[in-house]
Coordinates of N, CA and C and ligand atoms in Angstrom, one line a residue:
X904 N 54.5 93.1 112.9 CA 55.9 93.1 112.4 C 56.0 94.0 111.2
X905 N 57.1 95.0 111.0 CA 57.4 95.5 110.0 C 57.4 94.6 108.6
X906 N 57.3 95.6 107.6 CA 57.2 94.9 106.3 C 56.2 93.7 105.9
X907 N 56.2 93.1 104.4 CA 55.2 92.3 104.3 C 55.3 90.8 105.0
X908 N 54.8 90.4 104.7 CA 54.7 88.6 105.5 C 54.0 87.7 104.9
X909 N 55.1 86.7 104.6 CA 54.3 85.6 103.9 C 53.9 84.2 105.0
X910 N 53.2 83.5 104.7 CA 53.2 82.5 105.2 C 52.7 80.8 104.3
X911 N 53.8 80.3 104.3 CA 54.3 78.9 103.6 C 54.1 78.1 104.8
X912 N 53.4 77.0 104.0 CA 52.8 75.8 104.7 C 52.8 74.8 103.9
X913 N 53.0 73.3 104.8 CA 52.5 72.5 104.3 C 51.5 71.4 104.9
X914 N 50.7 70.9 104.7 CA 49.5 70.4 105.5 C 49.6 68.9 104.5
X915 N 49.3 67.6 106.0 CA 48.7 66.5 105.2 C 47.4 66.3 105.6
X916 N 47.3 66.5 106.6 CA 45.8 65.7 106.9 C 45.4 67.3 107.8
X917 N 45.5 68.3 107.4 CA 44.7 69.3 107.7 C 45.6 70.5 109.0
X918 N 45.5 69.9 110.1 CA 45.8 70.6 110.9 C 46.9 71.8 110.5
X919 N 47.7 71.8 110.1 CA 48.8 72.9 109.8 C 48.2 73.5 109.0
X920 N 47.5 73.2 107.9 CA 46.6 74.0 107.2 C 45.6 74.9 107.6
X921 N 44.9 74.4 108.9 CA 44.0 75.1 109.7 C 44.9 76.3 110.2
X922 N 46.2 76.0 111.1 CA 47.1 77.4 111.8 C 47.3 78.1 110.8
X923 N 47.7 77.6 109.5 CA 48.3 78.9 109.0 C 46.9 79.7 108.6
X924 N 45.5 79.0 107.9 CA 44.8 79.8 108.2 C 44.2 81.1 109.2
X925 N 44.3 80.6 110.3 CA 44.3 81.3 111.2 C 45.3 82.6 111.6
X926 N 46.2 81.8 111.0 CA 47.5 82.8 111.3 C 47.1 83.9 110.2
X927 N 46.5 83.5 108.8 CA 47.0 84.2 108.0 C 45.8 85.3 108.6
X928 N 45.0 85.1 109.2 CA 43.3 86.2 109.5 C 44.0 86.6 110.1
X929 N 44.8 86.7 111.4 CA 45.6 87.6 112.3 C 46.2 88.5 111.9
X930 N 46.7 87.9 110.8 CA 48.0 88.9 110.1 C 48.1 89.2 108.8
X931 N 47.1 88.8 108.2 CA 46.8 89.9 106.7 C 47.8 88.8 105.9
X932 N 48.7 88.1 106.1 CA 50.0 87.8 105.4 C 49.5 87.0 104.3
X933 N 50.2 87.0 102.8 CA 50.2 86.4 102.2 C 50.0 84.9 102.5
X934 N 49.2 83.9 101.9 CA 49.1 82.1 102.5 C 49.0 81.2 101.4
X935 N 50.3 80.8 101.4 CA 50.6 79.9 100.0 C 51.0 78.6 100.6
X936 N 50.4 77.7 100.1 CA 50.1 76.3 100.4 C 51.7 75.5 99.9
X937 N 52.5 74.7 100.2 CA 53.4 74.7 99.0 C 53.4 72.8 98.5
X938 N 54.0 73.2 97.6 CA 53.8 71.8 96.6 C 54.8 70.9 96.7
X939 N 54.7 69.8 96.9 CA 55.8 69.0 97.0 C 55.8 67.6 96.0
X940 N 57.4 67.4 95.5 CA 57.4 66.2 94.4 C 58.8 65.6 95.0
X941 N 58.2 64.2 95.3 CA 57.1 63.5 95.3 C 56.1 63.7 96.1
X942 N 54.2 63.8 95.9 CA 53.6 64.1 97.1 C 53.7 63.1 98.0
X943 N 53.4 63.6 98.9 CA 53.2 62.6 99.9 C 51.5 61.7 100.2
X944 N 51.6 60.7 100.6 CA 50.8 59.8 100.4 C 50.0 60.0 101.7
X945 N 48.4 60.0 100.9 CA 47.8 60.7 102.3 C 47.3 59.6 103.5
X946 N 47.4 58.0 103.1 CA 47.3 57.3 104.4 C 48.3 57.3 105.2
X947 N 47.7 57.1 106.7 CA 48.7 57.0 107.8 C 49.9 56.1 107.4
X948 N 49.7 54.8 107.0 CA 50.7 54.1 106.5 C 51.9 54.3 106.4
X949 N 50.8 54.9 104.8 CA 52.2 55.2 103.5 C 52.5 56.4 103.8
X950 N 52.0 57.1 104.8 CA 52.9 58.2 104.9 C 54.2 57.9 105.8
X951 N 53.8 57.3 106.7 CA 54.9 56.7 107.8 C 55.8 56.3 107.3
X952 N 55.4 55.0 105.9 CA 56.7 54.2 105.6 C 57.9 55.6 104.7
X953 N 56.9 56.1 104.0 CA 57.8 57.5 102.8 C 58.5 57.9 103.8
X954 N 57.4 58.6 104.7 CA 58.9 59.9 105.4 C 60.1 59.0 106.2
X955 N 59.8 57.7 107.1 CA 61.2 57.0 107.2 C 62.1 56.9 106.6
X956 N 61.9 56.6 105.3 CA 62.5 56.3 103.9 C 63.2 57.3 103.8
X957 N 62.6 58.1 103.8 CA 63.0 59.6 103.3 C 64.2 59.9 104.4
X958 N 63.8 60.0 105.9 CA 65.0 60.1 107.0 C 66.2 59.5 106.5
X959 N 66.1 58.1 106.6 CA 66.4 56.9 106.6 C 68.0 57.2 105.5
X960 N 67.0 57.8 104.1 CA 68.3 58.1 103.1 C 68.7 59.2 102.9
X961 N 67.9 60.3 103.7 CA 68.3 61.8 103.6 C 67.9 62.2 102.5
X962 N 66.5 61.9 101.8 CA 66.0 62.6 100.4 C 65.6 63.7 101.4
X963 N 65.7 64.8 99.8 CA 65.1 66.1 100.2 C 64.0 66.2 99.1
X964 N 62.3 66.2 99.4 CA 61.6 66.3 98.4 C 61.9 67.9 97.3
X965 N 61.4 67.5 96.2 CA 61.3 69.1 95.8 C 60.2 69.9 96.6
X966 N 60.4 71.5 96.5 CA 59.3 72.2 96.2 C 59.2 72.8 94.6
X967 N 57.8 72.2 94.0 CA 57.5 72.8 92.8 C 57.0 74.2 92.9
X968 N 56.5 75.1 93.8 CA 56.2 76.3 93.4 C 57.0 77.4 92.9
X969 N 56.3 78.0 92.7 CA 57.1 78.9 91.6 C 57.3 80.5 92.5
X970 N 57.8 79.9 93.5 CA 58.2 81.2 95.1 C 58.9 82.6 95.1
X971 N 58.3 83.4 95.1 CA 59.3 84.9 94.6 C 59.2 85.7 96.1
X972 N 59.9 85.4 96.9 CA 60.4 85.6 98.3 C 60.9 87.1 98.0
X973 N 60.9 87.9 97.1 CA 61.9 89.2 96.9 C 60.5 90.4 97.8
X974 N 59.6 90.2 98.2 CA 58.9 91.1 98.2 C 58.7 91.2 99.9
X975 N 59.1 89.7 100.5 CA 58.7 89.3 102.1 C 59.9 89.9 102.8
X976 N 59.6 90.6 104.0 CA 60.7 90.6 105.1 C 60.8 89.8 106.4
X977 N 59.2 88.9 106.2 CA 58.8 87.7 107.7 C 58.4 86.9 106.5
X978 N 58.8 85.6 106.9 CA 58.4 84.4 106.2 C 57.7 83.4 107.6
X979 N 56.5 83.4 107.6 CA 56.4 82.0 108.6 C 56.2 80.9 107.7
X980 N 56.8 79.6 108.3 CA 56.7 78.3 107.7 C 56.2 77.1 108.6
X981 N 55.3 76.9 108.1 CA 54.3 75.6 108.4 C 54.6 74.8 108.2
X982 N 54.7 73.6 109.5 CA 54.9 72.2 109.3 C 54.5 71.4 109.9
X983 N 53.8 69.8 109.5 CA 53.9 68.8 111.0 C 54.7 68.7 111.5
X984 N 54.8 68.0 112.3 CA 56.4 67.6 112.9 C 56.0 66.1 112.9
X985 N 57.2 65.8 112.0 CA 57.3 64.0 112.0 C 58.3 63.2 112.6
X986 N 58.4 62.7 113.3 CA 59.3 61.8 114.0 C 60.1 63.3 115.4
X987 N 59.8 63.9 115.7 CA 60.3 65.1 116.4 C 61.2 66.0 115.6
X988 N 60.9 66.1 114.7 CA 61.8 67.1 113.7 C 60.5 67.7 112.2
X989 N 61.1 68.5 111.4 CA 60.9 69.1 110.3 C 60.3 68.1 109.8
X990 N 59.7 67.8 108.7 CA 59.9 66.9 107.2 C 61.0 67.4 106.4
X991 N 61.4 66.5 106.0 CA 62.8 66.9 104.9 C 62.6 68.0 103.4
X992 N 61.3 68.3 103.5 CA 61.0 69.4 102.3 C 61.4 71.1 103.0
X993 N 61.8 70.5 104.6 CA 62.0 72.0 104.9 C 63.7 72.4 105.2
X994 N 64.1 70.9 104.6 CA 65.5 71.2 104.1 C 65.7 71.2 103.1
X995 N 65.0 71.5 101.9 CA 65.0 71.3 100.7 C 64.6 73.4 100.6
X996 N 63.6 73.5 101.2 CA 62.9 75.1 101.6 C 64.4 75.7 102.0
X997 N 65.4 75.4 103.5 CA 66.3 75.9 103.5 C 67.4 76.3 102.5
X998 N 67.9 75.0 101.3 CA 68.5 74.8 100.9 C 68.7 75.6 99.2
X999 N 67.2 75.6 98.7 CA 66.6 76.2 97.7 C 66.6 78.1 98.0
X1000 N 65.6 78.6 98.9 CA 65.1 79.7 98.7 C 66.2 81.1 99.1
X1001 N 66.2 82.0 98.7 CA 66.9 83.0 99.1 C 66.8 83.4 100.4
X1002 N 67.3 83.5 101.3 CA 66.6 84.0 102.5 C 67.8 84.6 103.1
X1003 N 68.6 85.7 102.2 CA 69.3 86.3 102.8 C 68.3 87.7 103.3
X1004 N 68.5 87.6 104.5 CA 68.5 89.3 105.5 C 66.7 89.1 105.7
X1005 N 66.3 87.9 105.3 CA 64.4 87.4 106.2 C 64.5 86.9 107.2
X1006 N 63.3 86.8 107.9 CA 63.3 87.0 108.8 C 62.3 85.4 109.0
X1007 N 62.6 84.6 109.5 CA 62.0 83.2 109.2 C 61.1 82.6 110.6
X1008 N 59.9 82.5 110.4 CA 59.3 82.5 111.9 C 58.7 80.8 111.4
X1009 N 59.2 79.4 112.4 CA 58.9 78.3 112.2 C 57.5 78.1 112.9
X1010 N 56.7 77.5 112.5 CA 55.7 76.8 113.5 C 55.3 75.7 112.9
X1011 N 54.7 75.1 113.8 CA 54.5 73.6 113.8 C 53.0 73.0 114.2
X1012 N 52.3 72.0 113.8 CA 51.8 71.2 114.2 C 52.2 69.8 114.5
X1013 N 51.5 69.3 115.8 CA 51.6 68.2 116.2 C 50.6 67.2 117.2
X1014 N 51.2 65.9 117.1 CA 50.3 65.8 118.6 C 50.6 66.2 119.9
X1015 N 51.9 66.0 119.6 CA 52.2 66.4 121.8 C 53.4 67.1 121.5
X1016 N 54.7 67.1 120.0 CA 56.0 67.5 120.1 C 55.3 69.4 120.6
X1017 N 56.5 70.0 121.0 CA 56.3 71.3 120.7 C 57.9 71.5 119.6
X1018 N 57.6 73.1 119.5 CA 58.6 73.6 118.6 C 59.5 73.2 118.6
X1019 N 60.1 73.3 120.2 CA 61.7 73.5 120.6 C 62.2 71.8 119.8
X1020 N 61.8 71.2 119.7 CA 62.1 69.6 119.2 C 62.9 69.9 117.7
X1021 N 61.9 70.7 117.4 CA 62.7 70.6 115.8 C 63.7 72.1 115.7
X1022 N 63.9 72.9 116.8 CA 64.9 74.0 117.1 C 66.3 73.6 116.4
X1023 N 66.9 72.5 116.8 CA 68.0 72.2 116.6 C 68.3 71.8 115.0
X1024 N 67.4 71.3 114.2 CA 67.3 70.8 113.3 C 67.3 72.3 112.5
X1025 N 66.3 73.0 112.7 CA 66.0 74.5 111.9 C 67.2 75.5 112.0
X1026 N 68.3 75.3 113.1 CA 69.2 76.1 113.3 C 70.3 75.5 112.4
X1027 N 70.4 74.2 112.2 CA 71.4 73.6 111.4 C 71.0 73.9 109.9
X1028 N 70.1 73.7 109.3 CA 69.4 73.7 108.4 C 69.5 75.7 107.8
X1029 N 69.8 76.4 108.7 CA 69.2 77.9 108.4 C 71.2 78.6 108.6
X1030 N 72.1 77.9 109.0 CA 73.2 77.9 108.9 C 73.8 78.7 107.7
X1031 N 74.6 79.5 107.6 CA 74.8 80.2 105.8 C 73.9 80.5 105.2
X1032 N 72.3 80.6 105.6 CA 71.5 81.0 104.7 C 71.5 82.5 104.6
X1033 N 71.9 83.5 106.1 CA 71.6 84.4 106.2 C 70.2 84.9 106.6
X1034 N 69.6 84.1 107.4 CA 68.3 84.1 107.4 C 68.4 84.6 109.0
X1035 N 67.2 85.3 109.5 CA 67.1 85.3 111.0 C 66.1 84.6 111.3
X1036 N 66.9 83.6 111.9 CA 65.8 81.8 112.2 C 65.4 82.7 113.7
X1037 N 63.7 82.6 113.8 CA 63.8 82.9 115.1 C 62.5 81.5 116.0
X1038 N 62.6 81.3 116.9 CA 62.1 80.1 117.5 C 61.1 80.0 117.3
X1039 N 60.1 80.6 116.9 CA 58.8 80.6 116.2 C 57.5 79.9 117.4
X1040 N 56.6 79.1 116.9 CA 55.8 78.2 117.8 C 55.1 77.7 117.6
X1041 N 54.8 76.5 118.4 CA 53.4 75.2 118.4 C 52.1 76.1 118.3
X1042 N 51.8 75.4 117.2 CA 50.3 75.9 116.5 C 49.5 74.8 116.7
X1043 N 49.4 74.0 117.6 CA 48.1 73.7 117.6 C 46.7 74.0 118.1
X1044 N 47.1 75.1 118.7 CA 45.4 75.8 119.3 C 45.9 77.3 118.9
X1045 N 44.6 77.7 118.5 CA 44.3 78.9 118.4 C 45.3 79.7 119.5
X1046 N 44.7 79.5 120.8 CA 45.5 80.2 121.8 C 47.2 80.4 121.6
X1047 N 47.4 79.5 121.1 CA 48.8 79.2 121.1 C 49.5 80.3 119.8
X1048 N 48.5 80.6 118.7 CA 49.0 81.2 117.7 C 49.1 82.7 118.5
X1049 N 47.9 83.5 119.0 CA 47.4 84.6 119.5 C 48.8 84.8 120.2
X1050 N 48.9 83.9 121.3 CA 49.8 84.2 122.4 C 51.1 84.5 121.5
X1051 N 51.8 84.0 120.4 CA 53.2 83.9 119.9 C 52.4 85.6 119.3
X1052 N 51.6 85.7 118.7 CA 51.7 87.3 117.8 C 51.9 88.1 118.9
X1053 N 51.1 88.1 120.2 CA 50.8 88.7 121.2 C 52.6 89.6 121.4
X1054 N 53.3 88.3 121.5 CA 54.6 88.6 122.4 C 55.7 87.4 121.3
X1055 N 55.8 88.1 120.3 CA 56.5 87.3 119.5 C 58.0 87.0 119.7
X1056 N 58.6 85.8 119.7 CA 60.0 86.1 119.8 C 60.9 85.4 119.2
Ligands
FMN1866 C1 54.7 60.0 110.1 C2 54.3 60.8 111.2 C3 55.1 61.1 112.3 C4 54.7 61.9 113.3 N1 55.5 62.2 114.4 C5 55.1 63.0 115.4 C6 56.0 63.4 116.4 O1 57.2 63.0 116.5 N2 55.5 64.1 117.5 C7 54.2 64.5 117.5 O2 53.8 65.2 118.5 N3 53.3 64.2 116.5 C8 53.8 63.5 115.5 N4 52.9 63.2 114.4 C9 51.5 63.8 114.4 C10 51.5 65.0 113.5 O3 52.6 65.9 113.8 C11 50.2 65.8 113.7 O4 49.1 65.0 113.4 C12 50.2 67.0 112.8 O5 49.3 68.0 113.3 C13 49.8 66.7 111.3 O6 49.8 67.9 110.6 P1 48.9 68.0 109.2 O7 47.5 67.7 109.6 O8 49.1 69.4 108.8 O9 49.5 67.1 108.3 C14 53.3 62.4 113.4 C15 52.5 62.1 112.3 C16 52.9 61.3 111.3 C17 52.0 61.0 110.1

């Protein structure tokens, strides 16, 4: 893809942290981990009970980093997918970052959801941003990354 490329992630118990790795070897892109307040709580539990909570009342976590988006023209963004959607820090990411005239590539980890699950949510969320939301893809195998760079869309 033309221009530079970042790739923003967030990882709890690894997996998305591994794609974007991966991703980032494929593609040279910049790989910034991102910070979230309040963190999220790394047992299965307490993560369960927080992020309902969080649905439940529509909190938007912060992102603390200190993000200078002026230099990217592809942003890919890393996520699990919790309950068949985003986590709410990627409506906080919509909501917060400049993303007029980027070019925004979603992908996800999961156990079984794929992308298209949280499609609807990312299109609402990317609304007025100016952003070109494009459908991005399920990262959970290697193969699966290769094949989206392969024939990106
Ligand atoms: C609270 C919670 C909700 C989840 N909801 C889903 C889901 O709706 N669909 C799915 O396929 N996997 C679901 N999972 C599994 C995670 O998406 C999967 O383990 C993911 O790869 C975790 O990414 P991470 O290791 O980067 O944190 C859920 C996991 C948790 C903890």
């Amino acid at each position: 893809m033309p221009g530079q490329s970042l790739i923003l992630y967030y990882s709890n118990s690894g997996n998305t942290k591994r794609a974007a790795q991966q991703l980032q070897t494929r593609t040279g892109a910049t790989l910034i981990e991102l910070k979230l307040a309040p963190a999220y709580p790394q047992s299965y539990f307490g993560l369960g009970l927080r992020t309902k909570r969080q649905l439940k009342k529509n909190r938007h976590p912060a992102i603390t980093n200190d993000l200078n988006l002026a230099p990217y023209t592809t942003i890919y963004l890393g996520f699990p997918t919790w309950f068949h959607r985003p986590p709410m820090f990627v409506n906080t990411f919509f909501e917060t970052a400049d993303l007029n005239g980027k070019r925004v590539v979603p992908f996800t980890t999961s156990a079984s959801s794929p992308i298209s699950e949280s499609t609807p949510y990312l299109t609402e969320m990317a609304k007025g941003t100016g952003a070109d939301l494009k459908i991005g893809f399920s990262a959970n195998y290697l193969r699966s990354i290769t094949a989206y760079l392969n024939d990106p869309v």
